[in-house]
Amino acid sequence: MDPTLDTVFAALADPTRRSILTMLLEDDMAVTDVAEPFEMSLAAISKHLTILAAAGLIAQEKRGRVKWCKLEPDALKTASVWMQGFGQFEPVNLDAFEAFLERELGEDRP
Amino acid sequence: MDPTLDTVFAALADPTRRSILTMLLEDDMAVTDVAEPFEMSLAAISKHLTILAAAGLIAQEKRGRVKWCKLEPDALKTASVWMQGFGQFEPVNLDAFEAFLERELGEDRP
DNA sequence: CGAAAGGTCAACCGTTTGGTTGAATATGCC
DNA sequence: GGCATATTCAACCAAACGGTTGACCTTTCG
C-alpha cells in the first residue's frame, strides 16, 4: 500500500515481527500457524501481520476461512537501497552474510 | 553500547534521524549545526542524536564545549546483512545485492 | 441446522515515543 | 570574574505502541 521507509523500518524494529518474517522465509503460513510458537494472543499476532502487510513486507490472501501470509521482499529493497547508500564506508563482509541464514534460521525463533 | 537489530531499526524508523544520518554522510558536525535546518528544539535533536548513538549509528566525541557527531556505519552493516538475507530469493533484489558487492569490491581496484 | 475453527474488531490499559519548556552544567572568551 | 555559547537534564504532555479480553463475522463440516 504505502511502504515508506518509515513504515518499513518501524515494522522491522519489533523482534516478533522479524521472527515472523524469518518463519515466512521457509514457507507461506496461515495466521493461526504463524501465531502458534508465540506466547501471545492470536489478536496480537494478527495486529503484527497487519503492520507487516501495511509496510508491504508480506501479502495476505484469504482462501476459504484461512488467510495465508507470504513474504513480499520488494519493500525491503527500498530500505535496503537506502542503507546501502551508507555502505560505501563498509568493508566487504561476506562472512556476516553467510552467517545470516545460520543464525536466523536457527536460533531466533521462540 | 548495545546495538541490536531492535535499536538500529527503531532508530532508522524516524525521518528526522534518517535526515541526520544523511547530513553526516557529508561531514562530521556539531550538535548545534545538526539542529540548525530542523524546525524543532535543540533538545529534541539532542535526544535524536542520543538514540542514534545508542544504536551505534553515530559516535559522539566532545572536544572542548563542542560535541562532534560522526557517522558510524558498522551498525548499519548488521541490519543490512539481515535484510539482504531476505533479498536473496528475489531476483530484483539479487541485482541490488550484486551491485552492492560490485561496488564494495571495486574499492580495492586502483 | 448447529457447532467449531479461523480471524478480526473494539475497547481498554500500561509503557514508550517524540516533542515542548525552563533550569542546569560545562567550556571558551574578553 | 562575568558573560555568551554548547549541550544536556528534568518535568511534563499528547499520541502511538504492544498487549489483553470478549464479542463478532465467516467458513467448514457432521
Tab-separated table of C-alpha atoms (C1' of nucleotides) in Angstrom:
chain	number	residue	atom	x	y	z
A	1	MET	CA	0.000	0.000	0.000
A	2	ASP	CA	2.216	2.775	1.205
A	3	PRO	CA	5.536	1.224	2.021
A	4	THR	CA	7.597	4.206	3.060
A	5	LEU	CA	10.934	3.977	4.767
A	6	ASP	CA	9.146	4.972	7.961
A	7	THR	CA	6.718	2.083	7.919
A	8	VAL	CA	9.257	-0.483	6.734
A	9	PHE	CA	11.872	0.334	9.356
A	10	ALA	CA	9.243	0.644	12.086
A	11	ALA	CA	7.873	-2.768	11.125
A	12	LEU	CA	11.358	-4.266	11.263
A	13	ALA	CA	12.065	-2.750	14.666
A	14	ASP	CA	9.970	-5.327	16.502
A	15	PRO	CA	11.559	-8.729	17.251
A	16	THR	CA	8.254	-10.577	16.995
A	17	ARG	CA	7.704	-9.197	13.516
A	18	ARG	CA	11.243	-10.075	12.434
A	19	SER	CA	10.695	-13.591	13.727
A	20	ILE	CA	7.514	-13.811	11.690
A	21	LEU	CA	9.367	-12.728	8.560
A	22	THR	CA	12.029	-15.327	9.218
A	23	MET	CA	9.375	-18.010	9.611
A	24	LEU	CA	7.820	-16.947	6.321
A	25	LEU	CA	11.197	-17.349	4.637
A	26	GLU	CA	10.652	-21.085	4.768
A	27	ASP	CA	7.043	-21.234	3.674
A	28	ASP	CA	3.738	-19.428	3.409
A	29	MET	CA	1.668	-19.772	6.551
A	30	ALA	CA	-1.842	-19.282	7.885
A	31	VAL	CA	-2.355	-16.687	10.615
A	32	THR	CA	-3.074	-19.295	13.259
A	33	ASP	CA	0.082	-21.200	12.392
A	34	VAL	CA	2.131	-18.041	12.498
A	35	ALA	CA	0.786	-17.382	15.977
A	36	GLU	CA	1.371	-20.872	17.310
A	37	PRO	CA	5.005	-20.607	18.501
A	38	PHE	CA	4.468	-17.239	20.196
A	39	GLU	CA	3.315	-16.787	23.753
A	40	MET	CA	0.839	-14.082	22.962
A	41	SER	CA	-2.735	-13.873	21.795
A	42	LEU	CA	-3.852	-14.538	18.248
A	43	ALA	CA	-5.195	-10.984	18.096
A	44	ALA	CA	-1.754	-9.612	18.867
A	45	ILE	CA	-0.193	-11.634	16.061
A	46	SER	CA	-2.976	-10.518	13.763
A	47	LYS	CA	-2.030	-6.932	14.512
A	48	HIS	CA	1.629	-7.618	13.816
A	49	LEU	CA	0.690	-9.157	10.481
A	50	THR	CA	-1.394	-6.101	9.632
A	51	ILE	CA	1.605	-3.894	10.322
A	52	LEU	CA	3.860	-6.089	8.186
A	53	ALA	CA	1.306	-6.003	5.385
A	54	ALA	CA	0.910	-2.221	5.637
A	55	ALA	CA	4.684	-1.942	5.284
A	56	GLY	CA	4.475	-4.124	2.194
A	57	LEU	CA	6.700	-6.764	3.759
A	58	ILE	CA	4.103	-9.514	3.467
A	59	ALA	CA	0.995	-10.175	1.391
A	60	GLN	CA	-2.132	-11.773	2.774
A	61	GLU	CA	-4.556	-13.781	0.687
A	62	LYS	CA	-7.762	-15.263	2.038
A	63	ARG	CA	-8.695	-18.687	0.710
A	64	GLY	CA	-11.770	-20.097	2.398
A	65	ARG	CA	-11.646	-19.215	6.049
A	66	VAL	CA	-7.855	-19.350	6.062
A	67	LYS	CA	-5.738	-16.242	5.482
A	68	TRP	CA	-2.360	-17.115	4.016
A	69	CYS	CA	0.658	-14.926	4.633
A	70	LYS	CA	3.590	-14.823	2.289
A	71	LEU	CA	6.805	-12.890	2.246
A	72	GLU	CA	6.911	-9.874	-0.059
A	73	PRO	CA	10.546	-8.793	-0.063
A	74	ASP	CA	10.133	-5.933	-2.526
A	75	ALA	CA	9.500	-3.475	0.266
A	76	LEU	CA	12.854	-4.427	1.709
A	77	LYS	CA	14.508	-3.249	-1.450
A	78	THR	CA	13.706	0.413	-0.892
A	79	ALA	CA	15.054	0.290	2.608
A	80	SER	CA	18.000	-1.812	1.562
A	81	VAL	CA	18.964	0.617	-1.166
A	82	TRP	CA	18.703	3.481	1.275
A	83	MET	CA	21.000	1.700	3.684
A	84	GLN	CA	23.487	0.790	1.002
A	85	GLY	CA	23.998	4.487	0.436
A	86	PHE	CA	25.845	4.380	3.728
A	87	GLY	CA	27.564	1.160	2.792
A	88	GLN	CA	30.306	2.967	0.968
A	89	PHE	CA	32.191	3.026	4.225
A	90	GLU	CA	31.672	-0.649	4.909
A	91	PRO	CA	34.328	-3.201	4.271
A	92	VAL	CA	33.110	-6.266	2.429
A	93	ASN	CA	31.710	-8.724	4.873
A	94	LEU	CA	30.613	-11.921	3.249
A	95	ASP	CA	31.151	-13.824	6.454
A	96	ALA	CA	28.362	-11.845	8.043
A	97	PHE	CA	26.137	-12.543	5.078
A	98	GLU	CA	26.787	-16.244	5.267
A	99	ALA	CA	26.213	-16.233	8.974
A	100	PHE	CA	22.795	-14.766	8.368
A	101	LEU	CA	20.991	-17.934	7.387
A	102	GLU	CA	22.596	-19.998	10.117
A	103	ARG	CA	21.689	-17.528	12.786
A	104	GLU	CA	18.227	-16.529	11.614
A	105	LEU	CA	17.026	-19.932	10.569
A	106	GLY	CA	18.401	-21.439	13.738
A	107	GLU	CA	18.303	-19.536	16.990
A	108	ASP	CA	15.926	-16.696	16.502
A	109	ARG	CA	12.650	-18.458	16.754
A	110	PRO	CA	10.811	-18.763	20.099
B	1	MET	CA	26.706	0.132	23.855
B	2	ASP	CA	24.104	-2.348	22.716
B	3	PRO	CA	23.434	-2.008	19.002
B	4	THR	CA	20.840	-4.693	18.448
B	5	LEU	CA	18.622	-5.023	15.412
B	6	ASP	CA	15.830	-3.628	17.582
B	7	THR	CA	17.627	-0.401	18.372
B	8	VAL	CA	19.073	0.025	14.879
B	9	PHE	CA	15.780	-0.401	13.042
B	10	ALA	CA	13.910	1.691	15.607
B	11	ALA	CA	16.475	4.446	15.156
B	12	LEU	CA	16.098	4.295	11.385
B	13	ALA	CA	12.296	4.438	11.585
B	14	ASP	CA	12.275	8.173	12.252
B	15	PRO	CA	12.625	10.550	9.284
B	16	THR	CA	14.418	13.191	11.326
B	17	ARG	CA	17.040	10.681	12.372
B	18	ARG	CA	17.483	9.439	8.816
B	19	SER	CA	17.951	13.036	7.681
B	20	ILE	CA	20.601	13.499	10.326
B	21	LEU	CA	22.451	10.424	9.115
B	22	THR	CA	22.307	11.723	5.569
B	23	MET	CA	23.717	15.056	6.683
B	24	LEU	CA	26.533	13.281	8.480
B	25	LEU	CA	27.407	11.469	5.272
B	26	GLU	CA	28.944	14.687	4.036
B	27	ASP	CA	30.848	15.682	7.115
B	28	ASP	CA	31.122	15.430	10.869
B	29	MET	CA	29.004	18.037	12.614
B	30	ALA	CA	28.475	19.676	15.970
B	31	VAL	CA	25.109	19.177	17.694
B	32	THR	CA	24.045	22.784	17.145
B	33	ASP	CA	24.853	22.587	13.453
B	34	VAL	CA	22.946	19.337	13.116
B	35	ALA	CA	19.924	21.009	14.691
B	36	GLU	CA	20.051	24.130	12.547
B	37	PRO	CA	17.994	23.013	9.496
B	38	PHE	CA	15.250	21.416	11.597
B	39	GLU	CA	12.226	23.210	12.902
B	40	MET	CA	12.401	21.729	16.329
B	41	SER	CA	14.205	22.466	19.545
B	42	LEU	CA	17.862	21.751	20.120
B	43	ALA	CA	16.896	19.451	22.977
B	44	ALA	CA	14.817	17.334	20.617
B	45	ILE	CA	17.755	16.951	18.234
B	46	SER	CA	19.995	16.127	21.168
B	47	LYS	CA	17.627	13.282	22.043
B	48	HIS	CA	17.631	12.018	18.467
B	49	LEU	CA	21.419	12.010	18.492
B	50	THR	CA	21.422	10.051	21.746
B	51	ILE	CA	19.179	7.449	20.141
B	52	LEU	CA	21.411	7.245	17.066
B	53	ALA	CA	24.458	6.857	19.287
B	54	ALA	CA	22.782	4.168	21.403
B	55	ALA	CA	22.040	2.287	18.197
B	56	GLY	CA	25.691	2.596	17.278
B	57	LEU	CA	24.873	4.524	14.131
B	58	ILE	CA	26.888	7.569	15.137
B	59	ALA	CA	29.727	8.307	17.518
B	60	GLN	CA	29.931	11.460	19.583
B	61	GLU	CA	33.157	12.975	20.757
B	62	LYS	CA	33.353	16.033	22.943
B	63	ARG	CA	36.162	18.437	22.152
B	64	GLY	CA	36.010	21.487	24.304
B	65	ARG	CA	32.418	22.539	24.661
B	66	VAL	CA	31.513	21.175	21.256
B	67	LYS	CA	30.270	17.627	20.800
B	68	TRP	CA	31.110	16.305	17.367
B	69	CYS	CA	28.933	13.710	15.705
B	70	LYS	CA	30.264	11.365	13.109
B	71	LEU	CA	28.720	8.530	11.164
B	72	GLU	CA	29.477	5.032	12.408
B	73	PRO	CA	28.182	2.770	9.647
B	74	ASP	CA	29.169	-0.508	11.286
B	75	ALA	CA	25.803	-0.806	12.977
B	76	LEU	CA	24.138	-0.482	9.586
B	77	LYS	CA	26.067	-3.457	8.383
B	78	THR	CA	24.333	-5.824	10.792
B	79	ALA	CA	20.921	-4.603	9.731
B	80	SER	CA	21.889	-4.522	6.072
B	81	VAL	CA	23.088	-8.101	6.199
B	82	TRP	CA	19.887	-9.139	7.941
B	83	MET	CA	17.816	-7.531	5.211
B	84	GLN	CA	19.886	-8.903	2.367
B	85	GLY	CA	19.135	-12.365	3.687
B	86	PHE	CA	15.560	-11.891	2.571
B	87	GLY	CA	16.556	-10.436	-0.734
B	88	GLN	CA	18.453	-13.459	-1.925
B	89	PHE	CA	15.279	-15.212	-3.013
B	90	GLU	CA	14.103	-12.235	-5.008
B	91	PRO	CA	15.636	-11.701	-8.452
B	92	VAL	CA	15.114	-7.954	-8.365
B	93	ASN	CA	16.786	-7.667	-5.040
B	94	LEU	CA	19.512	-10.018	-6.052
B	95	ASP	CA	20.518	-7.439	-8.593
B	96	ALA	CA	20.759	-4.878	-5.833
B	97	PHE	CA	22.879	-7.232	-3.804
B	98	GLU	CA	25.194	-7.887	-6.705
B	99	ALA	CA	25.529	-4.195	-7.347
B	100	PHE	CA	26.320	-3.769	-3.701
B	101	LEU	CA	29.087	-6.355	-3.832
B	102	GLU	CA	30.448	-4.956	-7.058
B	103	ARG	CA	30.726	-1.512	-5.582
B	104	GLU	CA	32.310	-2.793	-2.393
B	105	LEU	CA	34.794	-4.959	-4.221
B	106	GLY	CA	35.543	-2.181	-6.671
B	107	GLU	CA	37.111	-0.081	-3.959
B	108	ASP	CA	40.162	-2.286	-3.971
B	109	ARG	CA	40.953	-1.567	-7.590
B	110	PRO	CA	43.359	1.265	-8.447
C	1	DC	C1'	-29.148	-26.668	11.147
C	2	DG	C1'	-25.806	-26.016	14.717
C	3	DA	C1'	-21.230	-26.104	16.421
C	4	DA	C1'	-16.424	-25.417	15.850
C	5	DA	C1'	-12.419	-23.172	13.550
C	6	DG	C1'	-10.100	-19.058	11.563
C	7	DG	C1'	-9.563	-14.152	12.073
C	8	DT	C1'	-10.733	-9.524	13.006
C	9	DC	C1'	-12.837	-5.638	15.690
C	10	DA	C1'	-13.411	-2.667	19.612
C	11	DA	C1'	-12.464	-1.157	23.893
C	12	DC	C1'	-9.264	-0.823	27.239
C	13	DC	C1'	-4.535	-0.466	29.660
C	14	DG	C1'	0.355	0.491	30.821
C	15	DT	C1'	4.602	1.984	28.550
C	16	DT	C1'	7.248	4.216	25.089
C	17	DT	C1'	7.963	7.955	21.840
C	18	DG	C1'	8.680	12.489	20.134
C	19	DG	C1'	8.113	16.816	21.235
C	20	DT	C1'	7.997	21.083	24.420
C	21	DT	C1'	9.925	24.333	28.021
C	22	DG	C1'	12.961	26.077	31.598
C	23	DA	C1'	16.719	25.271	34.533
C	24	DA	C1'	21.362	23.421	34.957
C	25	DT	C1'	26.223	22.374	33.577
C	26	DA	C1'	30.408	22.916	31.267
C	27	DT	C1'	33.536	25.408	28.424
C	28	DG	C1'	35.511	29.464	25.968
C	29	DC	C1'	36.439	34.360	25.735
C	30	DC	C1'	37.051	39.366	26.957
D	1	DG	C1'	35.244	37.448	37.239
D	2	DG	C1'	31.498	37.528	34.243
D	3	DC	C1'	29.041	36.613	30.194
D	4	DA	C1'	27.950	34.173	25.976
D	5	DT	C1'	28.000	29.528	23.758
D	6	DA	C1'	27.150	24.475	23.587
D	7	DT	C1'	24.656	20.847	25.306
D	8	DT	C1'	22.095	18.174	28.449
D	9	DC	C1'	18.617	17.391	32.268
D	10	DA	C1'	14.035	17.212	34.215
D	11	DA	C1'	9.400	17.600	34.149
D	12	DC	C1'	5.623	17.436	31.500
D	13	DC	C1'	2.292	16.268	27.518
D	14	DA	C1'	-0.305	14.068	23.646
D	15	DA	C1'	-0.075	10.364	20.649
D	16	DA	C1'	1.406	5.846	19.260
D	17	DC	C1'	2.669	1.084	20.558
D	18	DG	C1'	2.122	-3.597	22.115
D	19	DG	C1'	-0.539	-6.246	24.544
D	20	DT	C1'	-5.108	-8.170	26.641
D	21	DT	C1'	-10.016	-9.680	26.563
D	22	DG	C1'	-14.581	-10.550	24.777
D	23	DA	C1'	-17.770	-10.024	21.152
D	24	DC	C1'	-18.386	-10.696	16.388
D	25	DC	C1'	-18.271	-12.415	11.421
D	26	DT	C1'	-17.384	-16.086	8.070
D	27	DT	C1'	-16.491	-20.584	6.558
D	28	DT	C1'	-16.372	-25.557	7.165
D	29	DC	C1'	-18.344	-29.802	8.454
D	30	DG	C1'	-21.065	-33.560	10.960
